[in-house]
One Martini backbone bead per residue (centre of mass of N, CA, C, O) as a GRO file, in nm:
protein
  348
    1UNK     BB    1  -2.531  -0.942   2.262
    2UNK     BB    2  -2.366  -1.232   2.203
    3UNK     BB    3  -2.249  -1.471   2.363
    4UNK     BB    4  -1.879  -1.627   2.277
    5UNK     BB    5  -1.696  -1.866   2.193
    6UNK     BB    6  -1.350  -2.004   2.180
    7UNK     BB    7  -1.174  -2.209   1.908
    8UNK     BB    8  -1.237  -2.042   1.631
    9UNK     BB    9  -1.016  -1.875   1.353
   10UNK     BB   10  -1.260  -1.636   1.260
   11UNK     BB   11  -1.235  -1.288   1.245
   12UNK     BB   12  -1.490  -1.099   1.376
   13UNK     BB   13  -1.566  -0.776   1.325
   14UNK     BB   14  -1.831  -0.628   1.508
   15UNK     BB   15  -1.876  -0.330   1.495
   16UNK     BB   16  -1.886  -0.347   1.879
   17UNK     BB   17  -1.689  -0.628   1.771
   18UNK     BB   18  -1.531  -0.910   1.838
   19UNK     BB   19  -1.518  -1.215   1.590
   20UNK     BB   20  -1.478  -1.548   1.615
   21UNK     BB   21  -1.498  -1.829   1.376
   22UNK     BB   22  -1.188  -1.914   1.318
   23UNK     BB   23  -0.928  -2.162   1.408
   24UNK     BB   24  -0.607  -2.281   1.495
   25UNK     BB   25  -0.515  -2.419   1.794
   26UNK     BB   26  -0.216  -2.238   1.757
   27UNK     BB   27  -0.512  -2.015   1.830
   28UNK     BB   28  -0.542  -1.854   2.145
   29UNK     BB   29  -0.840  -1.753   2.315
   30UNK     BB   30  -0.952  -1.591   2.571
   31UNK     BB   31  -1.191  -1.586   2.801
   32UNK     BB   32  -1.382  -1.286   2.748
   33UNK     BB   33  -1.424  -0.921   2.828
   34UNK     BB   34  -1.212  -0.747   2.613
   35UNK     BB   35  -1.136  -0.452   2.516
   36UNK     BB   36  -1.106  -0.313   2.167
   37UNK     BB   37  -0.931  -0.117   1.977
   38UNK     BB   38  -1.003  -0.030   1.687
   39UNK     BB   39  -0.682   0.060   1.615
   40UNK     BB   40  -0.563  -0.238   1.645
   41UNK     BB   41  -0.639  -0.428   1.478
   42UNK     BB   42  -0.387  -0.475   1.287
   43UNK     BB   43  -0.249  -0.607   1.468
   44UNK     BB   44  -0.362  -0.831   1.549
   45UNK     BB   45  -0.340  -0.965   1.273
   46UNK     BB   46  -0.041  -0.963   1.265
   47UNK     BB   47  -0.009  -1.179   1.537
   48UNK     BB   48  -0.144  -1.391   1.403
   49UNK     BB   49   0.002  -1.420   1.160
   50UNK     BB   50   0.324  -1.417   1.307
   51UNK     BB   51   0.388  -1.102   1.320
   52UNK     BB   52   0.502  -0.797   1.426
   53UNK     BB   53   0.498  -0.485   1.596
   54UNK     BB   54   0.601  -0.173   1.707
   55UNK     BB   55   0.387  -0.227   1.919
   56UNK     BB   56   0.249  -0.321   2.210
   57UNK     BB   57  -0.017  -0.568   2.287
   58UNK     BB   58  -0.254  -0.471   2.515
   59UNK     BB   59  -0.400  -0.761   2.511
   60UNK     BB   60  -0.543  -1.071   2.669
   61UNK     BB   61  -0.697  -1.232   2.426
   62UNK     BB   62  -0.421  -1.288   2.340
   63UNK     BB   63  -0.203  -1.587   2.311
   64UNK     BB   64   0.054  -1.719   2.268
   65UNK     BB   65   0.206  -1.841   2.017
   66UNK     BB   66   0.358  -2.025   1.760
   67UNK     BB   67   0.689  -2.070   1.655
   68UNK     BB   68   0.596  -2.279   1.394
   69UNK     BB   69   0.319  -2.162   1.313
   70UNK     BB   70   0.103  -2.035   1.050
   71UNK     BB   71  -0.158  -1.883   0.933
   72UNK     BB   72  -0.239  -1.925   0.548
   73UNK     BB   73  -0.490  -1.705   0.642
   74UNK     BB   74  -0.695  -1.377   0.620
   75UNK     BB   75  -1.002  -1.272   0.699
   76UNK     BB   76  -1.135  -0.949   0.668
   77UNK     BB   77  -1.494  -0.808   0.774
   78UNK     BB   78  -1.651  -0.521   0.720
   79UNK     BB   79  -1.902  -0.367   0.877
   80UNK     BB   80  -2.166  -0.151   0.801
   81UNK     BB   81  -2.470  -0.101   1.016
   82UNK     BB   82  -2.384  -0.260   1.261
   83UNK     BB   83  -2.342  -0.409   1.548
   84UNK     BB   84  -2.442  -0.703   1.498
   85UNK     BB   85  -2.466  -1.087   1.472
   86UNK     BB   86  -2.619  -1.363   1.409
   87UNK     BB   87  -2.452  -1.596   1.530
   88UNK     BB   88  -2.305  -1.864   1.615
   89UNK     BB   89  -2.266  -2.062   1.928
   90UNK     BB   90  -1.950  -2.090   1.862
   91UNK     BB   91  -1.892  -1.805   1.864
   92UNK     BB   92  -1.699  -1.502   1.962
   93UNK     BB   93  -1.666  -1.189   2.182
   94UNK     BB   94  -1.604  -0.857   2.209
   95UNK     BB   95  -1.527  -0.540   2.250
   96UNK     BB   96  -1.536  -0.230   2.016
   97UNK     BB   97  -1.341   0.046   2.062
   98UNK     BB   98  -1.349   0.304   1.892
   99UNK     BB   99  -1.454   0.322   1.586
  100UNK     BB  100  -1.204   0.351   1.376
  101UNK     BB  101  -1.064   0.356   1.089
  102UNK     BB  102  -0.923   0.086   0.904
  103UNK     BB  103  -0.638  -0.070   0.774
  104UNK     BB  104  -0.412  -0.351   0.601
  105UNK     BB  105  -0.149  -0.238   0.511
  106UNK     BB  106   0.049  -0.308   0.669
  107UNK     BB  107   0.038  -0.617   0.651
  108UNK     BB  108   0.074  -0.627   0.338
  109UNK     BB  109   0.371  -0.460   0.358
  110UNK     BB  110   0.454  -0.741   0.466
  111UNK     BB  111   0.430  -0.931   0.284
  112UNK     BB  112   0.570  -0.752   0.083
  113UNK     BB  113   0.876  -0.802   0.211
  114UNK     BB  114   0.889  -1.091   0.322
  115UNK     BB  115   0.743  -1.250   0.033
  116UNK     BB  116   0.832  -1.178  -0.238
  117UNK     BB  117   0.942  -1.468  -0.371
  118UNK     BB  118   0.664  -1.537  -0.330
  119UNK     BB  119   0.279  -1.618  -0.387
  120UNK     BB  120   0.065  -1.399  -0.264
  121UNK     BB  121  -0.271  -1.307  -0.146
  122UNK     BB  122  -0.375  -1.005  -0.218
  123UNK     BB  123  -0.736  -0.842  -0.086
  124UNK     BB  124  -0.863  -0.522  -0.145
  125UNK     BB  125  -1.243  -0.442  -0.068
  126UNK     BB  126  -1.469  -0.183  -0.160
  127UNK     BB  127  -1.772  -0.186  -0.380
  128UNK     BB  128  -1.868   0.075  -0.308
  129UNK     BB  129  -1.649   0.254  -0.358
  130UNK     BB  130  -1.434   0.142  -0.571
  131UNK     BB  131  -1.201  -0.030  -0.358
  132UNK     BB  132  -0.863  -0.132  -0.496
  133UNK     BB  133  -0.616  -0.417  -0.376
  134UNK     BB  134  -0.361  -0.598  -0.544
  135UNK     BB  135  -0.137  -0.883  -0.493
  136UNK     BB  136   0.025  -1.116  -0.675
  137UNK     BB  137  -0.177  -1.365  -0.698
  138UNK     BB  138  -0.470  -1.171  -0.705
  139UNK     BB  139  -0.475  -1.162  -1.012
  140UNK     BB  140  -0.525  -1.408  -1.104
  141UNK     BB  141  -0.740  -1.540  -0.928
  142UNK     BB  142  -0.943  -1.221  -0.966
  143UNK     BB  143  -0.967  -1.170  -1.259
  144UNK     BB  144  -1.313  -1.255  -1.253
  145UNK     BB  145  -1.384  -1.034  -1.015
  146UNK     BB  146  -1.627  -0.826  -0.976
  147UNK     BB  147  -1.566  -0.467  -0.851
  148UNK     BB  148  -1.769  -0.281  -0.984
  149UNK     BB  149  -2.084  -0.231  -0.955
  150UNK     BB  150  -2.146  -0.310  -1.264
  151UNK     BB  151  -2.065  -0.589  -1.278
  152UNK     BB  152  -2.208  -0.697  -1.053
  153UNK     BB  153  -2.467  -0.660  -1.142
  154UNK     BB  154  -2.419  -0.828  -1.402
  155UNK     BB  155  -2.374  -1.077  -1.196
  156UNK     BB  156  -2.697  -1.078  -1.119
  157UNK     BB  157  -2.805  -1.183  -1.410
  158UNK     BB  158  -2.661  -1.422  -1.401
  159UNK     BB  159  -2.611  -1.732  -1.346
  160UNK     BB  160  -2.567  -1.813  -1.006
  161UNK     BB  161  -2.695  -1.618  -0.868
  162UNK     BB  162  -2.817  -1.475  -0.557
  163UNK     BB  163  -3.079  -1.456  -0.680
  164UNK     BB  164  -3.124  -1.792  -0.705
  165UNK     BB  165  -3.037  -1.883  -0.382
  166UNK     BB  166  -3.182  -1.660  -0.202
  167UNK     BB  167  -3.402  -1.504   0.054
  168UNK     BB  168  -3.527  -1.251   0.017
  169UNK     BB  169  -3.804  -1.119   0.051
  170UNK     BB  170  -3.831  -0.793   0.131
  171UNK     BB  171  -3.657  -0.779  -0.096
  172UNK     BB  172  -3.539  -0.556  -0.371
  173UNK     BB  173  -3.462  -0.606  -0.747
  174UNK     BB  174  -3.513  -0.234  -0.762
  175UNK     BB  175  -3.355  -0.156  -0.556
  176UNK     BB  176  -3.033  -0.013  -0.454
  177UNK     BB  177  -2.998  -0.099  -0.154
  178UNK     BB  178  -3.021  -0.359  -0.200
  179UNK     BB  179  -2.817  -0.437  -0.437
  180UNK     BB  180  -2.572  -0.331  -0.272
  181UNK     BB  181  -2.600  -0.574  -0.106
  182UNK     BB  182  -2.617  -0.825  -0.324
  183UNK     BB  183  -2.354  -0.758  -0.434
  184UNK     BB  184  -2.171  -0.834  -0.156
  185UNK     BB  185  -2.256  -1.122  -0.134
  186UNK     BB  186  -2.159  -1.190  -0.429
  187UNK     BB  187  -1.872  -1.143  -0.379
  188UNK     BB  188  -1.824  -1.378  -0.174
  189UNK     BB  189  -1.910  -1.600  -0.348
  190UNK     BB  190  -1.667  -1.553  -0.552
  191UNK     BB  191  -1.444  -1.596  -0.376
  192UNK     BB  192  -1.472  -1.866  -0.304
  193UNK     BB  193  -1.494  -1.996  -0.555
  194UNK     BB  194  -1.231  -1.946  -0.629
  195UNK     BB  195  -1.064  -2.045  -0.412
  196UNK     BB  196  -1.170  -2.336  -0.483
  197UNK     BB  197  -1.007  -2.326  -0.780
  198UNK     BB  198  -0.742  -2.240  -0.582
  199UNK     BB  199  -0.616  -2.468  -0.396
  200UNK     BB  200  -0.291  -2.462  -0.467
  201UNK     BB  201  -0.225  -2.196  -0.313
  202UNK     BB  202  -0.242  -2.293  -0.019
  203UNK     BB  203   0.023  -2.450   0.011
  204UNK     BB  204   0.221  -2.254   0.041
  205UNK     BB  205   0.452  -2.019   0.262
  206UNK     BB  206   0.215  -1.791   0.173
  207UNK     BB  207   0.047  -1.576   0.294
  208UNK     BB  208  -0.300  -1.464   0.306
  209UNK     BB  209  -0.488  -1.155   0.223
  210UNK     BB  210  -0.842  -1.024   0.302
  211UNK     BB  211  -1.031  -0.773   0.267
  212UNK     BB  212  -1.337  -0.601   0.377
  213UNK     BB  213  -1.585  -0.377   0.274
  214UNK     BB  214  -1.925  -0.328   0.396
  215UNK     BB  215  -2.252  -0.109   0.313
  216UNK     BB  216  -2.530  -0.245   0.245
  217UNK     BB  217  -2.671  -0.206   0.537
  218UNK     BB  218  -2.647   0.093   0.579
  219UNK     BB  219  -2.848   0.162   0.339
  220UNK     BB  220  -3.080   0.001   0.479
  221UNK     BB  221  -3.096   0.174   0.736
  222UNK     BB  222  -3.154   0.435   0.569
  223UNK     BB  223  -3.393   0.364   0.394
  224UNK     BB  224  -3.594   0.199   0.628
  225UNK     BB  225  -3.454   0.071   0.887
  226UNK     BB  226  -3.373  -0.112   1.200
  227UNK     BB  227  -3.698  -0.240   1.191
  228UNK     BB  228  -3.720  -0.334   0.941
  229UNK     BB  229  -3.758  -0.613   0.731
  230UNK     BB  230  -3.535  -0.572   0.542
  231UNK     BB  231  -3.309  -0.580   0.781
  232UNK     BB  232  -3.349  -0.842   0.871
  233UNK     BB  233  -3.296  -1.013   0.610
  234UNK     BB  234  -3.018  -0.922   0.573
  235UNK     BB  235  -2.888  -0.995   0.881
  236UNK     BB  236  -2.925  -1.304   0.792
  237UNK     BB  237  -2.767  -1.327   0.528
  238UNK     BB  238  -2.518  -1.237   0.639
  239UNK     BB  239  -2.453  -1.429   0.871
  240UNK     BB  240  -2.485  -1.682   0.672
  241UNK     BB  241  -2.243  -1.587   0.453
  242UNK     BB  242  -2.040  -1.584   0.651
  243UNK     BB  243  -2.031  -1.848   0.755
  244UNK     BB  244  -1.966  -1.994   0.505
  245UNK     BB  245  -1.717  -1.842   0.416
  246UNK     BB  246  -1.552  -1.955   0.662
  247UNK     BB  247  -1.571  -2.227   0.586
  248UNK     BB  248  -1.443  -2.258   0.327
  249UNK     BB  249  -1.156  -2.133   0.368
  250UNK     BB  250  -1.078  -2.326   0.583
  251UNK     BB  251  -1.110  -2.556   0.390
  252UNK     BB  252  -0.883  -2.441   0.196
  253UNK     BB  253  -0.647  -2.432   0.395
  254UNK     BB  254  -0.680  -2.676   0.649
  255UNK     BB  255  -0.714  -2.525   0.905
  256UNK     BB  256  -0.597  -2.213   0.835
  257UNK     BB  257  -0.771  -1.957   0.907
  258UNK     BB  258  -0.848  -1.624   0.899
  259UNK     BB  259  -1.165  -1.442   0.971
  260UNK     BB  260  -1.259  -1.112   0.951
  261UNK     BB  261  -1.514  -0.897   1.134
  262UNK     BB  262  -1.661  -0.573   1.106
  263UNK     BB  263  -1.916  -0.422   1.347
  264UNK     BB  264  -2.051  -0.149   1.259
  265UNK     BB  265  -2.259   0.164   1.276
  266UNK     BB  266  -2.011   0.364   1.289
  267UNK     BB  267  -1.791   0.579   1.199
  268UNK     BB  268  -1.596   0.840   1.346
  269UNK     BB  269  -1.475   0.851   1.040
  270UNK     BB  270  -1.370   0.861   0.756
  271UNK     BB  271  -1.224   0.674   0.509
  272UNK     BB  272  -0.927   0.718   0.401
  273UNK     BB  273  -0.705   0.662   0.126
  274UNK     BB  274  -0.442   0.649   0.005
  275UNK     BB  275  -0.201   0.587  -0.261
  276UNK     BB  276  -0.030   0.285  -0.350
  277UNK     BB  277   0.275   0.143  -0.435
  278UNK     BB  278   0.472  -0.190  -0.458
  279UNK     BB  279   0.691  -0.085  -0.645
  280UNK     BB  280   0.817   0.077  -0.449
  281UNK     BB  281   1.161   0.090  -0.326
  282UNK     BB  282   1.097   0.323  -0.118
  283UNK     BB  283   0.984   0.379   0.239
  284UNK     BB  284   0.890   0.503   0.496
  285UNK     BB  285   1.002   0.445   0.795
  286UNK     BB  286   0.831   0.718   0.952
  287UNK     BB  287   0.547   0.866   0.889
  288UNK     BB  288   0.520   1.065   1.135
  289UNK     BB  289   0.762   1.172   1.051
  290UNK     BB  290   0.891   1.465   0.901
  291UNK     BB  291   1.223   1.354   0.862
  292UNK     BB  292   1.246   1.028   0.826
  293UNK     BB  293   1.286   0.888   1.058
  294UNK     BB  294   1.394   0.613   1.186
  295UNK     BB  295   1.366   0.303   1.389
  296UNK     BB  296   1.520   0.194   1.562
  297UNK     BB  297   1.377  -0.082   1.485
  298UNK     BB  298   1.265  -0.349   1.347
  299UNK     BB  299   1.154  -0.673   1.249
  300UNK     BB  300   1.442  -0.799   1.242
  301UNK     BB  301   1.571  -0.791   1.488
  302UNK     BB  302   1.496  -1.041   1.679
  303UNK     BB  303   1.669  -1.225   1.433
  304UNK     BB  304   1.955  -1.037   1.495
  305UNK     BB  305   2.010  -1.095   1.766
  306UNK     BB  306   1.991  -1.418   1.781
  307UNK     BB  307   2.226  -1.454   1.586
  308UNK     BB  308   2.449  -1.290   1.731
  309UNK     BB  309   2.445  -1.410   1.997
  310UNK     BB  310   2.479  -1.758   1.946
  311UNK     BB  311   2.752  -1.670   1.787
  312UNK     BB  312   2.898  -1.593   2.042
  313UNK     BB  313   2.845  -1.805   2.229
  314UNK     BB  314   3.004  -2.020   2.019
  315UNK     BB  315   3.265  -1.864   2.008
  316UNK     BB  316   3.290  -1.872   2.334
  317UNK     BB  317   3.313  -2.201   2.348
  318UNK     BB  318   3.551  -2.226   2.133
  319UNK     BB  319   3.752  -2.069   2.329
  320UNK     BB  320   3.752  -2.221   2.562
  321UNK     BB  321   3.803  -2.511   2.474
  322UNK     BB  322   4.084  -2.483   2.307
  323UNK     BB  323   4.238  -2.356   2.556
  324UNK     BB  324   4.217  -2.598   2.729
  325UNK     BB  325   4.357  -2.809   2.567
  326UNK     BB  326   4.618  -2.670   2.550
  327UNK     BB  327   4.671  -2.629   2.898
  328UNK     BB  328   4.648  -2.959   2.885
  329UNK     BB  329   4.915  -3.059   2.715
  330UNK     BB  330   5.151  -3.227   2.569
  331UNK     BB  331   5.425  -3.211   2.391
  332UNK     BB  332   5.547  -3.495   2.414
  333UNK     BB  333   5.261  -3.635   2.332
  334UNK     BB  334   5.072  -3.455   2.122
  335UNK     BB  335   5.324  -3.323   1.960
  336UNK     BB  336   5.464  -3.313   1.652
  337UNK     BB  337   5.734  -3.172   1.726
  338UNK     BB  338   5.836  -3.321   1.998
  339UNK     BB  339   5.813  -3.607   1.851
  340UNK     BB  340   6.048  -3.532   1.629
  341UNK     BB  341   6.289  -3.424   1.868
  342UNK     BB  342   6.309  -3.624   2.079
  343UNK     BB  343   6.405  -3.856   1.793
  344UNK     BB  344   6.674  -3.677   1.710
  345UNK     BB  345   6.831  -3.681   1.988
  346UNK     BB  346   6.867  -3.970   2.007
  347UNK     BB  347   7.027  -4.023   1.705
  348UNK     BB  348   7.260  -3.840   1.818
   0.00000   0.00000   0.00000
């Protein structure tokens, strides 16, 4: 695994890695080899985000951000069948403990929280198993994108697409598992050509997240083996795809977008998925209790302690001045009442 430097905030976690590809300046990550586990993910890009987290992420590799920026978009691709991958060496890595499964509905539905009236673009996506996620404006952006299997398949066969651009070397496109593998590279070159297409939803105050979980190398490495010709040119192409990809969303945010890879070797469970409606009117608000009982405080906590607290001292300073001035008023000369009393008792 190689060392790699923190500037930039497209965040990949890797495999046995968290790998930052492109950050904005006012996203400050500390250099260190300090263990994430893998089961923080989702709260680290809450934080990246800007939004708060229920537990607080006791890692030291995420520096406090600013309180008036927040990246404009969010972008995780989790990886499976590799520990790592050759990225650039302007790019850094940690090491990732425990790689269980996880999903980032958590921050997907704070994003329809907070932003419910603003035009936010949520997509998961994993292609393998055509598990698909959108919200928002996320249906208009990527309605001509193939999500399923056939979709992609015919998408390899049209003009355009990365069989007519990558090199392919030892793979083949006849083989199910190459197919796999090159079917989730076009999904990648899709949603960019797409987000360069939709380059003014970039520009508004709602936030964007990306979620992308591709299984295409782990198919390549049950086929052929981690030593094959095959599996080396496959990580080489997805090095490149996924490096390419975080430079576009970079340059369509505006230097403002994150970016996240996971790679993993395998993970310690399947990963299940629940279903659900973001239509839903009430949502338990604390899923772990059979209760159903609620949180001391939520997210806007620290907003309503804030607003609360500086209007009562605004309110007792302003009660104090008052006070004061009122007890070294002179009445016969500030008060117009006795200053109209004392003109009638003179004209009698």
């Amino acid at each position: 695994t190689a060392m790699l430097s923190w500037r930039l905030f497209f965040l990949c976690v890797l495999g046995d890695q968290l790998t930052v590809l492109r950050s904005p300046q006012y996203v400050t990550f500390r250099e260190g080899q300090w263990p994430l586990a893998g089961e923080k993910v989702p709260d680290l890009v809450a934080l990246t985000m800007g939004f708060s987290v229920q537990e607080d992420l006791d890692w030291p590799g995420l520096a406090a951000g600013s309180l008036f920026q927040r990246p404009r978009a969010t972008a995780l691709i989790a990886v499976r069948g590799v520990g790592s991958l050759d990225l650039p060496s302007n790019t850094s890595s940690y090491p990732l403990e425990n790689p269980v499964p996880f999903t980032l509905d958590s921050v997907a539905n704070t994003i329809h929280t907070l932003f419910a009236e603003s035009t936010p673009v949520v997509l998961q996506l994993a292609p393998s198993e055509e598990r698909l996620y959108m919200m928002g404006m996320a249906n208009t952006v990527f309605e001509d994108l193939p999500v399923t299997l056939q979709q992609i398949r015919a998408r390899l066969s049209q003009e355009g697409s990365v069989l007519h651009s990558l090199p392919l070397h030892s793979l083949s496109r006849n083989s199910e598992a190459d197919l796999l593998f090159l079917s989730e590279v076009q999904v990648l070159h899709d949603i960019s050509a797409l987000l360069q297409r939709h380059k003014h939803l970039a520009k508004d105050q709602a936030p964007d997240l990306f979620s992308l979980e591709l299984a295409g190398l782990e198919e390549i490495a049950r086929r052929y083996g981690n030593d094959s010709p095959q599996f080396q040119d496959a990580t080489k192409i997805l090095a490149s795809v996924l490096q390419k990809f975080a430079d576009d969303v970079y340059g369509v945010y505006g230097n403002n977008a994150v970016v996240e890879v996971v790679t993993v070797k395998t993970f310690e469970a399947p990963l299940t998925r629940k279903s659900r409606s973001i239509l839903e009117s009430k949502q338990i608000s604390n899923p772990g209790s059979p209760y159903n009982l609620a949180y001391k405080y939520n997210f806007e906590y620290a907003v309503i302690f804030n607003i609360v607290l500086w209007l009562m001292i605004m309110l007792a300073l302003a009660v104090i001045v008052i006070a004061y001035n009122l007890w070294n008023m002179d009445p016969g000369y500030d008060s117009i009442i006795y200053r109209m009393t004392n003109q009638k008792i003179r004209m009698d």
